[in-house]
Every structure is written in C-alpha cells, then in structure tokens.
Amino acid sequence: MTLTAILVVAAALFGIGLFGALSQKSFVMLMMGLELMLNGTLLAAVGFWAFTLEGAPKGQLLAILVMAVMAVELAIGFALVVAVYRKRQADVVESLGTLKQ
Amino acid sequence: MTFAPALTTLILFLAIGIWIAAILDAVFYRRISGQGGVSVLSPFYAAAAHLSRQRLTTEAPDRLNWYLAIAGYLAIATIGLAVVPFGPETAVIGIKTSVVLWGACESLVVVLVFLHGWSPNSPLALIGAYRYVAIGLPIMLLSMFVLIAAALPARSLDLRDIVASQEGLWNIIRQPLGLPLFLLLGLSLTLRGPFDYADSADLAGGTSVEDSGANRAGWQVARLAMLVGFSAIAASTFLGGYLGPILPGIVWLAIKTLILMAVVIGLSHLLARMPVARMLGLIWKFLLPIAFVDLLLAGLVALA
Amino acid sequence: MTDIAFYALSALAIWSGWRVFRVDSMIRATFALMVSFICVGGIALLMSADYIGIATVFMMAVEMMVMGLFMVMFMMNPAGLNPMQMVHQHRFSIGAGIAAFIGLTVAVLATNLPNNPLPAGRDTLHDLGVELLGGSMLIFETAGVTLLATMVGAVVLSSRPGRFGDSDAGAVPPGLQPGGQPAGRKVEKSGGHGGHGGDSSHDMNMKGAPKSDDAPHKRHGKMPEEES
C-alpha cells in the first residue's frame, strides 16, 4: 500500500464519478456521480494525511470537511430536486432548458 | 483471552442468547394472551417447521438483495456483539472507535431492513420498508446523542473504556435518561412492538410477508440475534457490562444481557404502536430534545 | 496482509463504483455506491484513520438510504424492470471520465511525492479530537454553521407553502414534444380512480411502456404512439 497506489485508485473513482455526473439524465443519478467524485477526493485526502504529513491531524480535518461537503451537496441537491419536481413535474436534466418559470 | 477463545465465546453467547430470546418471546406472548406454558424446545420445533417448508418466491424479485438483506442483518448483529467486551481489555473487535462502529451497524440495519422490504417486489413489504426508514433514521439519530453522553465520562469512544469507567458507578445511575432512550432504539433495531413499522401484523408481516421456508427462519433468527447484540451493547454501556463481584465477568454480562432482553421483549408486547406521523412527531419534538438534555447533563457533569 | 486487503478493497471500490452507472435497478445503483464508500472507509481504516474510516461507513449508510428513498420516489423506473435509456452525451462522458483518470494518474506518477508516513502507534483519534476542538476549532465550527444553514435552506427550498403561495401553483409538466401538450395524467372527471397512476408523467421516458393488465382505466392511454 503506497501513496501512489491510493492516489491512482482515487483517480479511478473520480473518473468514474465524472463519467456518471456527465452522462446521467436523472438528477438523482447525477448526484451519485458527484458523490463518487467526492469519494475519490476523500480517499486522496486520507492517503495524503497518512503518507506525507507525519501524522499532522490537519489531514483528518480535511477528510471531515469532505464529508461535510457531501452532506451539504446531498441535502441541497434533494431540496432542489423536490422544488423542480413541484414546479415542472420533471426529474431529468433535459427538461431544464432554462431557469426561468 | 486471546482472539480464538473470544470468538468461541461470542458464538456460544449468540447461539444461547437467540435460543433464550425465542423462549422469552413465546413466554411473554402466551402469558399475556392467557395460554399455557412453553416448551424449551419450541424454538427448535418452529425452526424445523420453517426449514422443512417450501421456499416460495414472487414475480421478478431482486433475489441477490433479498439474500444479502437476511445475511447482512445477521452479520450486523454479530458485529454488534463482537465489540462488546467479555472481560477487561477483551473484545473480539477491539478498536478505539468501537462505539462509532456500533453506530455504523445501527445505520446499516436501516439499510438492510429497507432492502429486505424492497427486494421481494411486493406492495406490503415495500410499505413496511418505507415506514421503517421514516422511523428508523430519527431514532438512530437519538441513540447517537445517548451514546456520546455515555462516552463522555470514559473520555473514550472505546466500549472497553466505557465499561471500565463504570467501575464505581454505573451509567444508568449517572445518566438516568440514557437507558430508556436507548431501549427505544433496541425496539426499533429488532423490529419490535411500538417501533415495529417494518414487520408488523397490520401489514400481514410487512417486509417479511413474502419470506418463506429457510428465508423466514433466517430472518427471524437474525432479528433475535440483533436483540442479543443490542442487549449486550446496552448492558455494557449502561449496566457496567462484565463488572460485578465474585462471579466471573462473562456471567455478569450474560445476566445483565438477559435482564435487558426480557425488558425489551416485555416492552414490545405491552406497548401499543402509533400511526407513523404521530410517532415521527413524538421522536422529533419530544424524544430528541430529551436526548439533548441527556447529553447536556453528561457534559455538565464531565465539566464539574 | 495489509496489501492484500488494500488491493481487494480498492478493486471492490472501483468495481462497485462502476456498477453504479451500469445496473438497471436504482436501488442496486444506490447500494453499489454505498459499497464503494464502505470500501473506501475500509482503506482509511487500513491507513489507521480509525475515526474517519468508520465515520465514512456510518455517514454513507444514512446518506445512501436517503438517496435510495429519493430514487424510488422520483425515478420513472426504480426497479429497472423496463428497458430504458438513462444516459445522454454518452461518448463525451466516457471520454471525459477516461481523460480525468489518465490526467490525474499521470500527474500522480510524474510528481515526486513526499514521504513522511504516519509514525507507528500514534493516537490518531486523540490527535483528531484535539485538533477539531483546538487549533482548527474555527474551521470545524464553520462547517457546523454551514450544515445548519444547509438544513434551513433545504427546508425552505422543499417546502410547498411559501410567501407567494404554494410553490407548485400553476406548475405544468413539460411537453412530450417541444411546445407540445403537457405530459402527465389528465384529471379524469368520472372519478373512482383517485390515487391510481398518480405519477404516470414518468412514463414518457420509457421505451415501450409496460402493458399493465390491471388498468382498465387506461393508465397509459393518453400517451402518443410508443416510441421504439
């Protein structure tokens, strides 16, 4: 287990997440792509902490912040999905050509 | 105790616990409904009856998740029991964050019960799964505050340290609000009584309505195993776990686990179930503030 | 031993991450993502991040549960029982994903990474606690306030009644063709079917709507000719 290996795995997760976020039609699936990208970020953060910081706890703090970002993304994302669904009865990206009414 | 004996103890503890829990459940039910006694072998008769029955299936079920839900529920119960210390410094899973691990188990239970209701592709099971998630998530939140409060006097997230910190005074006396709130979580985790929104009779069995044969037996065993695991965790967190005079630690742990098991089973047969909306209101508006008060008191005591 | 566990967990994390966008059933997709997170949590545990690793499992189980609920509520085809096309700009996305992976990997391999590993036997949990409520308290508290603001924002965004009336007042579903009739179920005046097929506006996205034989009230009757 080396830092390089961990970062490559993180890059793979990030790449898959990017693919998902760009390719999925449904809002909820799109958010799953974002989550997977953040998953890679989390892994990279913990990897850097474990292998380059000599145990300085700032690295763990970064990982906790990534988790907080995930929670915020999820909550706001779902709230937006609910709001959009109310207004447009739509749950796919294509139906949002404009942000106007 | 090293790892192998601890693991053997765990398996024995779990197996005997499941057997006793099944008998206790039947005894309470029969006593309340005014029927006769129960044979100590009756759980085995029931298991044999289930196992010899045909396994029915539904149209287009999610078969993988169906099996995973049953096996996972049993595994989660075992992991819960594995973080319980059987003696000083002895637990099968001895890590510094064992309370957080138990929290992860709690949240996975909600996932697995949902999967169990989702996978048969059957309406009543799905309704049960949905109702359970609505209730299971907030009640889990509540238990987090209770567990953090219990961890405060030990200044550690390790269940072994939490038990050791109760040497002089048990947490049930130090934090009287903790155990009742935690027992509610137990009712929810084991799908019992007032918190049985998943497998209840009003849905003809809820998430397990389509289970038959060995699947049904497995799910019931997993529920009982969860009861044993939960009771052991609660006994360690609030009743001092293995601490006690004269008798060896494991015996004390078993006695306390047995008492809590009986309390949970009794509550599950005596308390009535509420509509989901009212229960949600009760949890969010009444029980959650009480959990805050519990945490606040524990914090003030820790500062004093 | 650690290496084997690491490679196994990594492989499972990547594979289940890939399965998220490949399976038909939305519930399977959600929980494949959860498996991916649990694997990353396991890798963090291997790197002796005791708290982060388990907290990841804990948080993600709850998050994915909520996500699964939303999936079932909002997706037109949560169980994947009907074939349907759920992706757009497919080629471009694959290209972008592969480009991101290769770019990051090249960057990782080209960089001379510093090597100051975690000292063995360090109490990482204690370190983290002291850091969170000591040196980095402001950051931690800011995260807490952000989460609070998120909660308020989420409730405001998703609540139906608002300052200027209900949020769905006058809402019309998008048309099946650009500028066409709004999709969705027409309210049937005859009554008696209340509660059935309430979300059939989803069906517009299905290739070959299911032949529901239990629907004498023509649940899909208002659809144009099925696209094939």
XYZ file of C-alpha atoms in Angstrom:
633
model
C 0.000 0.000 0.000
C 1.743 3.109 -1.233
C 0.584 6.656 -1.692
C 0.836 6.271 -5.464
C -1.486 3.260 -5.443
C -4.006 5.083 -3.276
C -3.965 8.148 -5.491
C -4.453 6.028 -8.609
C -7.482 4.358 -7.011
C -8.782 7.796 -6.050
C -8.261 8.969 -9.625
C -10.209 5.982 -10.925
C -13.113 6.715 -8.585
C -13.012 10.357 -9.620
C -13.023 9.436 -13.303
C -15.995 7.106 -12.932
C -17.808 9.753 -10.936
C -17.174 12.349 -13.620
C -18.473 9.960 -16.249
C -21.611 9.408 -14.204
C -22.207 13.072 -13.460
C -21.903 13.989 -17.128
C -23.769 11.085 -18.634
C -26.779 10.504 -16.400
C -30.105 12.053 -17.242
C -31.728 11.769 -13.862
C -30.900 14.342 -11.189
C -30.535 11.716 -8.527
C -28.121 9.649 -10.608
C -26.205 12.820 -11.397
C -25.770 13.437 -7.688
C -24.491 9.916 -7.293
C -21.783 10.791 -9.794
C -20.842 13.830 -7.717
C -20.760 11.674 -4.589
C -18.444 9.221 -6.269
C -16.100 12.059 -7.223
C -16.095 13.220 -3.613
C -15.427 9.618 -2.607
C -12.204 9.729 -4.599
C -11.344 13.066 -3.024
C -11.898 11.635 0.431
C -9.613 8.713 -0.301
C -6.910 11.023 -1.634
C -7.186 13.278 1.429
C -6.804 10.373 3.844
C -3.948 8.997 1.725
C -2.045 12.287 1.813
C -2.599 12.521 5.535
C -1.310 9.016 6.180
C 1.768 9.181 3.956
C 3.009 12.753 3.735
C 2.058 14.696 6.826
C 3.817 12.696 9.529
C 0.503 12.348 11.291
C -0.421 16.029 11.459
C -4.146 15.964 12.262
C -4.948 18.688 9.699
C -5.246 15.946 7.089
C -8.008 14.213 9.010
C -9.724 17.555 9.355
C -9.731 17.854 5.573
C -11.371 14.438 5.306
C -14.071 15.522 7.764
C -14.659 18.642 5.692
C -15.073 16.496 2.569
C -17.750 14.546 4.418
C -19.478 17.783 5.412
C -19.399 18.872 1.773
C -21.049 15.584 0.801
C -23.819 16.131 3.326
C -24.413 19.692 2.126
C -24.429 18.610 -1.509
C -26.903 15.855 -0.813
C -29.293 17.983 1.240
C -29.361 20.954 -1.127
C -29.461 18.662 -4.139
C -32.526 16.817 -2.915
C -34.227 20.035 -1.903
C -33.673 21.357 -5.434
C -34.958 18.126 -6.941
C -38.126 18.415 -4.872
C -38.569 22.071 -5.787
C -38.022 21.431 -9.504
C -40.327 18.436 -9.449
C -43.080 20.515 -7.881
C -42.739 23.196 -10.482
C -42.120 21.175 -13.615
C -43.001 17.588 -12.744
C -39.594 16.834 -14.179
C -36.761 14.725 -12.914
C -34.381 14.659 -15.856
C -31.791 17.223 -16.788
C -33.120 17.780 -20.320
C -36.344 19.293 -19.082
C -34.489 22.204 -17.548
C -33.622 24.263 -20.590
C -33.952 27.457 -18.657
C -34.083 28.553 -15.068
C -36.980 30.834 -15.825
C -40.520 29.853 -14.999
C -8.338 -14.271 26.465
C -6.892 -14.181 23.011
C -8.768 -13.994 19.772
C -9.830 -17.618 19.231
C -11.374 -18.182 22.694
C -13.053 -14.788 22.465
C -14.580 -15.758 19.126
C -15.794 -19.072 20.534
C -17.339 -17.232 23.469
C -19.021 -14.872 21.048
C -20.590 -17.669 19.019
C -21.782 -19.538 22.106
C -23.128 -16.330 23.629
C -25.013 -15.533 20.442
C -26.446 -19.038 19.959
C -27.627 -19.433 23.560
C -28.891 -15.858 23.523
C -31.003 -16.464 20.425
C -32.478 -19.609 21.954
C -33.368 -17.889 25.244
C -34.735 -14.853 23.413
C -37.039 -17.062 21.366
C -38.325 -18.784 24.524
C -38.789 -15.474 26.353
C -40.712 -14.074 23.430
C -43.068 -17.063 23.399
C -43.483 -16.984 27.185
C -44.446 -13.300 27.229
C -46.857 -13.756 24.381
C -48.539 -16.758 25.992
C -48.691 -15.160 29.412
C -50.361 -12.030 28.048
C -52.786 -13.968 25.896
C -53.597 -16.339 28.755
C -52.362 -19.527 27.169
C -50.403 -22.380 28.636
C -46.705 -22.905 29.117
C -43.922 -23.136 26.583
C -41.562 -25.986 25.955
C -37.867 -25.080 25.986
C -37.607 -26.926 22.705
C -40.335 -24.925 20.980
C -37.888 -22.628 19.091
C -36.348 -25.726 17.536
C -39.764 -27.059 16.519
C -40.564 -23.728 14.902
C -37.208 -23.634 13.114
C -37.638 -27.196 11.860
C -41.119 -26.388 10.613
C -39.853 -23.355 8.705
C -36.884 -25.203 7.259
C -38.966 -28.091 6.004
C -41.373 -25.797 4.172
C -41.079 -24.919 0.540
C -39.389 -21.659 -0.361
C -41.848 -19.561 -2.346
C -40.867 -16.621 -4.430
C -42.516 -13.626 -6.055
C -42.552 -12.272 -9.573
C -39.280 -10.578 -10.566
C -37.741 -10.241 -7.103
C -34.321 -8.717 -6.509
C -33.003 -12.077 -5.377
C -29.417 -11.031 -4.633
C -30.510 -8.223 -2.332
C -33.082 -10.454 -0.704
C -30.438 -12.901 0.455
C -27.973 -10.124 1.212
C -30.502 -8.389 3.465
C -31.082 -11.504 5.572
C -27.408 -12.474 5.773
C -26.335 -8.878 6.335
C -28.787 -8.359 9.194
C -27.381 -11.412 10.957
C -23.814 -10.263 10.251
C -24.511 -6.782 11.617
C -25.955 -8.302 14.789
C -22.808 -10.402 15.176
C -20.548 -7.387 14.657
C -22.560 -5.544 17.287
C -21.957 -8.336 19.761
C -18.295 -8.525 18.723
C -17.477 -5.034 20.006
C -18.833 -5.922 23.460
C -16.003 -6.591 25.927
C -16.329 -10.008 27.591
C -13.757 -9.071 30.212
C -11.155 -6.379 30.851
C -9.461 -5.499 27.553
C -11.139 -8.432 25.792
C -13.386 -7.912 22.825
C -13.439 -9.749 19.532
C -13.235 -6.440 17.673
C -11.054 -4.306 19.898
C -10.669 -0.939 18.225
C -10.573 2.530 19.681
C -13.729 3.652 17.930
C -15.965 0.711 18.741
C -18.903 2.956 19.684
C -18.721 4.565 16.246
C -18.604 1.089 14.747
C -21.803 0.233 16.573
C -23.305 3.449 15.201
C -22.363 2.311 11.696
C -24.083 -1.019 12.434
C -27.243 0.828 13.504
C -27.388 2.765 10.271
C -26.711 -0.340 8.200
C -29.651 -2.051 9.914
C -31.966 0.573 8.428
C -30.441 -0.049 5.007
C -30.798 -3.810 5.288
C -34.372 -3.760 6.556
C -35.238 -1.465 3.667
C -33.576 -3.848 1.234
C -35.451 -6.749 2.772
C -38.717 -4.950 2.120
C -37.692 -3.720 -1.312
C -36.399 -6.892 -2.850
C -39.490 -9.176 -2.886
C -41.255 -6.788 -5.303
C -44.375 -6.847 -3.184
C -46.509 -3.880 -2.066
C -46.963 -4.666 1.627
C -43.263 -5.362 2.042
C -42.365 -2.071 0.365
C -44.796 -0.137 2.565
C -43.196 -1.725 5.605
C -39.737 -0.801 4.357
C -40.730 2.813 3.727
C -42.388 3.224 7.098
C -39.400 1.704 8.804
C -36.926 4.100 7.202
C -39.023 7.081 8.285
C -38.921 5.891 11.897
C -35.559 4.122 11.918
C -33.433 7.098 10.887
C -34.553 9.603 13.564
C -34.498 7.021 16.340
C -30.924 6.200 15.323
C -30.028 9.879 15.500
C -31.345 9.930 19.028
C -29.230 6.975 20.050
C -26.111 8.766 18.836
C -26.580 11.512 21.417
C -27.203 8.931 24.106
C -24.053 7.019 23.178
C -21.922 10.179 23.056
C -23.239 11.066 26.504
C -22.241 7.615 27.743
C -18.788 8.019 26.201
C -18.175 11.348 27.918
C -17.324 10.096 31.421
C -14.992 7.488 29.921
C -13.307 10.128 27.733
C -13.080 7.491 25.057
C -15.019 6.069 22.117
C -13.881 2.583 23.074
C -16.573 0.399 24.610
C -13.920 -1.290 26.767
C -13.050 2.071 28.321
C -16.722 2.904 28.749
C -17.252 -0.291 30.747
C -14.085 0.319 32.746
C -15.256 3.847 33.584
C -18.329 2.400 35.344
C -16.221 0.706 37.987
C -17.552 2.954 40.747
C -20.932 3.975 39.409
C -22.970 2.542 36.566
C -24.035 4.822 33.769
C -27.698 4.052 34.426
C -27.395 5.983 37.682
C -25.071 8.621 36.274
C -27.291 9.247 33.251
C -30.798 8.033 34.118
C -32.256 9.294 30.822
C -29.874 7.241 28.730
C -31.077 3.675 29.108
C -34.809 4.281 28.446
C -33.974 6.195 25.269
C -31.519 3.528 24.208
C -34.118 0.800 24.776
C -36.365 2.549 22.260
C -33.565 2.170 19.754
C -33.421 -1.511 20.642
C -37.124 -1.899 19.888
C -36.550 -0.228 16.548
C -33.428 -2.227 15.630
C -35.106 -5.533 16.398
C -38.389 -4.508 14.700
C -40.448 -4.951 17.822
C -43.571 -3.630 19.474
C -44.211 0.108 19.210
C -41.372 0.577 16.729
C -42.264 -2.392 14.569
C -43.150 -0.452 11.469
C -41.390 -2.938 9.215
C -42.655 -6.390 10.102
C -45.928 -5.596 11.819
C -49.151 -7.547 11.763
C -51.146 -4.697 10.207
C -49.170 -5.288 7.013
C -49.546 -9.065 7.279
C -45.879 -9.338 8.232
C -44.539 -6.282 6.413
C -41.095 -6.757 4.959
C -41.151 -10.471 5.719
C -44.586 -11.108 4.201
C -43.047 -12.858 1.220
C -40.404 -14.761 3.173
C -40.970 -18.471 3.380
C -39.078 -21.583 4.289
C -35.436 -21.116 5.223
C -35.556 -17.391 4.399
C -38.200 -16.778 7.034
C -36.301 -18.809 9.599
C -33.124 -16.880 8.747
C -34.812 -13.511 9.115
C -36.364 -14.440 12.475
C -33.020 -15.744 13.734
C -31.365 -12.531 12.587
C -33.938 -10.460 14.482
C -33.322 -12.439 17.640
C -29.557 -12.172 17.116
C -29.942 -8.412 16.857
C -31.845 -8.465 20.133
C -28.957 -10.317 21.792
C -26.348 -7.979 20.273
C -28.273 -4.871 21.232
C -28.902 -6.067 24.785
C -25.224 -6.852 25.274
C -24.267 -3.372 23.998
C -26.844 -1.727 26.262
C -25.698 -3.822 29.236
C -22.097 -2.738 28.607
C -22.951 0.909 28.081
C -25.339 1.420 30.962
C -25.190 -1.527 33.372
C -21.448 -1.938 33.717
C -21.067 -4.900 31.363
C -18.772 -7.527 32.810
C -18.273 -5.644 36.103
C -19.564 -7.364 39.219
C -18.439 -9.105 42.400
C -17.498 -12.794 42.911
C -18.833 -14.289 39.654
C -16.663 -14.150 36.517
C -17.198 -11.206 34.193
C -18.824 -13.151 31.385
C -21.530 -14.418 33.748
C -22.346 -10.902 34.876
C -22.517 -9.780 31.276
C -24.848 -12.678 30.466
C -27.131 -11.888 33.420
C -27.392 -8.215 32.529
C -27.950 -9.029 28.870
C -30.707 -11.445 29.850
C -32.434 -8.836 32.003
C -32.360 -6.252 29.228
C -33.575 -8.809 26.725
C -36.544 -9.567 28.958
C -37.264 -5.852 29.354
C -37.189 -5.254 25.600
C -39.416 -8.254 24.904
C -41.818 -7.197 27.651
C -41.999 -3.651 26.275
C -42.573 -4.963 22.786
C -45.605 -6.943 23.920
C -47.028 -4.327 26.268
C -46.735 -1.042 24.372
C -49.042 -0.160 21.527
C -47.973 1.048 18.133
C -48.851 4.561 16.970
C -49.517 5.882 13.486
C -46.278 6.775 11.721
C -46.969 10.516 11.657
C -47.629 10.685 15.389
C -44.575 8.595 16.126
C -42.460 10.929 13.985
C -43.801 13.901 15.909
C -43.051 12.183 19.194
C -39.490 11.356 18.160
C -38.537 14.706 16.671
C -40.361 17.014 19.064
C -40.191 15.152 22.343
C -37.615 12.363 22.455
C -34.848 14.177 20.582
C -34.880 17.169 22.985
C -34.743 14.689 25.870
C -31.654 13.164 24.268
C -30.145 16.657 24.065
C -30.855 17.153 27.760
C -29.169 13.822 28.473
C -26.087 14.930 26.558
C -26.110 18.338 28.190
C -26.287 16.861 31.695
C -23.475 14.434 30.890
C -21.380 17.329 29.593
C -22.028 19.444 32.679
C -21.112 16.525 34.945
C -17.927 15.985 32.939
C -17.007 19.654 33.344
C -17.823 19.830 37.043
C -1.749 -8.879 4.634
C -2.466 -5.175 4.628
C -1.524 -5.060 0.970
C -3.915 -7.858 0.032
C -6.720 -6.179 1.933
C -5.901 -2.867 0.286
C -5.923 -4.248 -3.235
C -9.105 -6.236 -2.619
C -10.894 -3.227 -1.158
C -9.654 -0.962 -3.954
C -10.823 -3.369 -6.618
C -14.221 -3.684 -4.954
C -14.488 0.100 -4.528
C -13.768 0.753 -8.203
C -15.892 -2.122 -9.467
C -18.927 -1.143 -7.378
C -18.389 2.498 -8.334
C -18.552 1.390 -11.954
C -21.627 -0.739 -11.349
C -23.476 2.337 -10.033
C -23.911 3.605 -13.578
C -24.295 0.227 -15.192
C -27.049 -1.572 -13.284
C -30.697 -1.182 -14.195
C -32.142 -1.162 -10.718
C -31.814 2.187 -8.989
C -31.738 0.578 -5.581
C -28.853 -1.594 -6.685
C -27.104 1.504 -8.026
C -27.543 3.331 -4.734
C -26.283 0.498 -2.652
C -23.423 -0.193 -5.055
C -22.339 3.357 -4.308
C -22.662 2.566 -0.623
C -20.422 -0.477 -1.058
C -17.894 1.759 -2.772
C -17.953 4.127 0.189
C -17.654 1.305 2.675
C -14.579 0.042 0.811
C -13.009 3.491 0.959
C -13.796 3.542 4.671
C -12.055 0.187 4.980
C -8.987 1.529 3.176
C -8.971 4.504 5.550
C -9.044 2.031 8.449
C -6.036 0.256 6.944
C -4.267 3.612 6.968
C -5.099 3.795 10.706
C -7.606 6.597 10.304
C -9.793 4.879 12.891
C -12.423 7.535 13.148
C -12.612 8.714 9.533
C -12.916 5.183 8.198
C -15.845 4.152 10.375
C -17.487 7.559 10.222
C -17.478 7.219 6.430
C -19.401 3.961 6.671
C -21.778 5.448 9.178
C -22.486 8.639 7.241
C -22.709 6.996 3.877
C -25.113 4.295 5.007
C -27.529 7.014 6.106
C -26.927 9.165 3.035
C -27.416 6.302 0.629
C -30.566 5.243 2.458
C -31.998 8.707 1.907
C -30.764 8.621 -1.666
C -32.460 5.274 -2.216
C -35.752 6.700 -0.979
C -35.488 9.612 -3.385
C -34.627 7.214 -6.169
C -37.805 5.252 -5.626
C -39.838 8.436 -5.331
C -38.509 10.275 -8.354
C -37.273 7.740 -10.852
C -39.591 6.544 -13.539
C -38.288 3.024 -13.350
C -36.656 2.343 -9.994
C -36.505 -1.412 -10.199
C -35.154 -1.477 -13.729
C -37.914 -3.799 -14.845
C -38.491 -1.905 -18.099
C -35.693 -1.235 -20.544
C -34.988 2.453 -20.919
C -32.277 4.850 -21.913
C -30.974 6.769 -18.923
C -27.853 8.415 -20.319
C -27.096 11.316 -22.612
C -23.885 12.574 -24.255
C -22.520 9.114 -23.658
C -19.350 9.254 -25.762
C -18.324 12.624 -24.428
C -18.826 11.479 -20.829
C -16.770 8.352 -21.308
C -14.054 10.473 -22.866
C -14.169 12.991 -20.023
C -14.042 10.239 -17.398
C -11.098 8.496 -19.027
C -9.324 11.809 -19.600
C -9.765 12.725 -15.941
C -8.448 9.363 -14.832
C -5.427 9.409 -17.159
C -4.646 13.029 -16.412
C -4.753 12.513 -12.662
C -2.776 9.279 -12.886
C -0.073 10.909 -14.990
C 0.041 13.774 -12.538
C 0.386 11.324 -9.639
C 3.090 9.298 -11.364
C 5.009 12.358 -12.531
C 5.034 14.037 -9.151
C 7.769 13.342 -6.702
C 5.534 12.669 -3.722
C 6.946 13.452 -0.305
C 7.319 10.523 2.028
C 6.616 11.317 5.656
C 4.440 8.427 6.765
C 2.387 8.364 9.887
C 4.544 7.353 12.854
C 3.514 3.906 14.091
C 1.467 3.763 17.243
C 0.329 7.355 17.118
C -3.049 8.012 18.715
C -4.752 9.438 15.643
C -8.143 9.616 17.349
C -6.798 11.771 20.174
C -4.968 13.970 17.656
C -8.138 14.497 15.682
C -10.180 15.399 18.744
C -7.620 17.914 19.968
C -7.339 19.401 16.502
C -11.091 19.696 15.997
C -11.713 21.452 19.282
C -8.328 23.172 19.482
C -6.310 24.583 16.642
C -8.913 24.178 13.937
C -11.979 24.913 16.003
C -12.982 27.817 13.779
C -12.967 25.610 10.668
C -14.917 22.906 12.449
C -17.497 25.324 13.777
C -17.803 26.937 10.368
C -18.629 23.526 8.953
C -21.257 23.156 11.674
C -22.847 26.525 10.866
C -22.752 25.655 7.159
C -24.634 22.457 7.880
C -27.210 24.388 9.882
C -27.639 26.844 7.012
C -27.997 23.868 4.691
C -30.765 22.431 6.804
C -32.665 25.719 6.812
C -32.076 26.153 3.091
C -33.208 22.634 2.287
C -36.419 23.097 4.257
C -37.112 26.448 2.574
C -36.445 25.057 -0.885
C -38.503 21.961 -0.488
C -41.475 23.281 1.470
C -44.644 23.644 -0.503
C -46.328 26.654 1.086
C -44.322 29.831 0.637
C -44.562 33.621 0.886
C -46.127 33.952 -2.524
C -48.469 30.984 -2.371
C -47.876 27.333 -2.977
C -44.681 26.567 -4.809
C -46.427 24.356 -7.333
C -49.178 26.839 -8.179
C -49.686 26.843 -11.902
C -46.983 24.258 -12.446
C -47.313 22.413 -15.720
C -45.278 19.404 -16.691
C -43.071 19.798 -19.746
C -44.489 18.753 -23.093
C -43.782 15.465 -24.771
C -42.564 17.280 -27.867
C -41.089 20.778 -27.717
C -44.025 23.122 -27.433
C -46.479 20.243 -27.303
C -49.218 19.323 -24.887
C -48.124 18.994 -21.273
C -47.352 15.426 -20.320
C -48.830 13.707 -17.342
C -52.133 12.298 -16.302
C -55.199 14.216 -17.296
C -57.584 14.555 -14.438
C -60.438 12.220 -15.094
C -63.740 13.739 -14.239
C -65.517 10.429 -13.835
C -63.713 9.781 -10.567
C -63.289 6.475 -8.896
C -59.640 6.087 -9.823
C -58.221 8.578 -7.359
C -54.786 7.578 -6.233
C -54.047 5.319 -9.176
C -51.303 6.086 -11.617
C -50.635 9.397 -9.987
C -47.157 9.680 -11.394
C -47.675 8.414 -14.865
C -45.966 11.535 -16.153
C -42.852 9.458 -15.764
C -43.900 7.039 -18.394
C -42.995 9.362 -21.187
C -39.417 8.363 -20.735
C -39.935 4.668 -21.052
C -39.294 2.849 -24.208
C -42.246 0.603 -24.529
C -44.460 1.302 -21.569
C -45.454 -1.809 -19.660
C -48.656 -3.448 -20.693
C -50.369 -3.145 -17.398
C -53.181 -5.600 -17.486
C -54.630 -4.392 -14.199
C -55.506 -0.961 -15.501
C -58.904 -0.814 -17.080
C -58.754 2.945 -16.628
C -56.112 3.187 -19.336
C -53.215 4.357 -17.295
C -51.085 4.813 -20.370
C -53.917 5.610 -22.675
C -53.020 9.248 -23.114
C -49.576 8.534 -24.438
C -48.761 9.081 -28.094
C -47.648 6.053 -30.080
C -44.973 4.276 -28.199
C -41.506 5.262 -29.232
C -39.446 2.271 -30.093
